[in-house]
Amino acid sequence: MDASQFRQHLKFTWANYLRLWYYQRRLRHCGKKVHFDKNVEILRFLANISIADQSAIKEGARICACNANATIQIGKNTTIGYFTFVFSSERIVIGDNCLIAPFVYIVDSDHGIERKTLINQQPNMTAPIEIRDDVWIATGAKILKGVTIEEGAVIAAGAVVKEHVGPYQIVGGVPAKILGERA
């Protein structure tokens, strides 16, 4: 189903309008006609999260600003897929007209692994993530701290992205490598 077909068939029920009303009062910014499916959870520091007009957040998605300084921005006409997790400890920016498939994991932090310190006492290391406009991230991909994904890029299903992705590149694998370019 292409994005225009998805949007053509996206119906707002009274429950969708109620969820939109709720989040428009709690988020830093929540635009017009943002579609929140049931069982979406926006967690912790809601005032640090912005979602632009006509975006769609699908069922089971989790969006979390993990601390008082963490921010998340989601651009207009962007879809966050079923059971996708977006967790920010510093900053995550997702551009306009992006398609984020189900079960994608976007996280801008990880933990230290020194042997002499218990794992649950390791420091949290962060680096911002930027996903520019017109990006497609396929099912099950993982986007790790410090990554920039340039305009028009495609991330293949199951890819683990830990390095910069150039404009219109198609990447896949573990770790992700360049497979080609969009025509």
Short mmCIF file of N, CA, C and O in Angstrom, two decimals, residues 9 33 36 46 49 80 87 100 102 122 129 143 146 160 175:
data_model
loop_
_atom_site.label_atom_id
_atom_site.label_comp_id
_atom_site.label_asym_id
_atom_site.label_seq_id
_atom_site.Cartn_x
_atom_site.Cartn_y
_atom_site.Cartn_z
N HIS A 9 -7.25 6.24 2.96
CA HIS A 9 -8.13 5.33 3.70
C HIS A 9 -8.01 5.48 5.21
O HIS A 9 -8.60 4.71 5.95
N LYS A 33 -4.57 17.02 12.39
CA LYS A 33 -4.85 15.72 11.78
C LYS A 33 -3.76 14.67 12.02
O LYS A 33 -3.48 13.85 11.15
N PHE A 36 -3.44 9.10 15.95
CA PHE A 36 -2.90 8.23 16.99
C PHE A 36 -3.78 7.00 17.06
O PHE A 36 -4.95 7.08 17.43
N LEU A 46 6.61 14.45 28.00
CA LEU A 46 5.78 14.73 26.84
C LEU A 46 6.01 16.13 26.28
O LEU A 46 5.91 16.34 25.07
N ILE A 49 8.37 16.61 23.18
CA ILE A 49 8.07 15.87 21.95
C ILE A 49 7.18 16.72 21.05
O ILE A 49 6.18 17.27 21.50
N ILE A 80 4.81 6.45 11.71
CA ILE A 80 5.56 5.62 12.66
C ILE A 80 4.79 4.31 12.76
O ILE A 80 3.65 4.28 13.19
N PHE A 87 13.21 6.11 21.21
CA PHE A 87 13.62 6.46 22.57
C PHE A 87 14.81 7.41 22.50
O PHE A 87 15.85 7.06 21.96
N ILE A 100 8.23 4.88 8.45
CA ILE A 100 8.92 4.03 9.41
C ILE A 100 8.03 2.80 9.58
O ILE A 100 6.91 2.91 10.09
N PRO A 102 6.78 -1.23 10.70
CA PRO A 102 6.60 -1.85 12.02
C PRO A 102 7.91 -2.39 12.60
O PRO A 102 8.84 -2.75 11.87
N GLN A 122 26.83 1.19 34.45
CA GLN A 122 27.62 1.79 33.36
C GLN A 122 27.01 3.12 32.94
O GLN A 122 25.78 3.30 33.01
N ILE A 129 20.38 11.52 16.73
CA ILE A 129 20.01 10.86 15.47
C ILE A 129 19.23 11.86 14.64
O ILE A 129 18.33 12.54 15.16
N ILE A 143 18.17 1.75 14.28
CA ILE A 143 18.96 2.95 14.01
C ILE A 143 19.63 3.32 15.34
O ILE A 143 18.94 3.60 16.33
N GLY A 146 24.03 8.48 17.10
CA GLY A 146 24.96 9.23 16.28
C GLY A 146 24.76 9.14 14.78
O GLY A 146 25.53 9.70 14.02
N VAL A 160 20.94 -3.00 10.69
CA VAL A 160 21.42 -2.32 11.88
C VAL A 160 22.32 -1.19 11.40
O VAL A 160 23.40 -1.42 10.87
N PRO A 175 26.48 -5.24 10.19
CA PRO A 175 25.99 -3.86 10.16
C PRO A 175 25.62 -3.45 8.73
O PRO A 175 26.05 -4.07 7.77
#
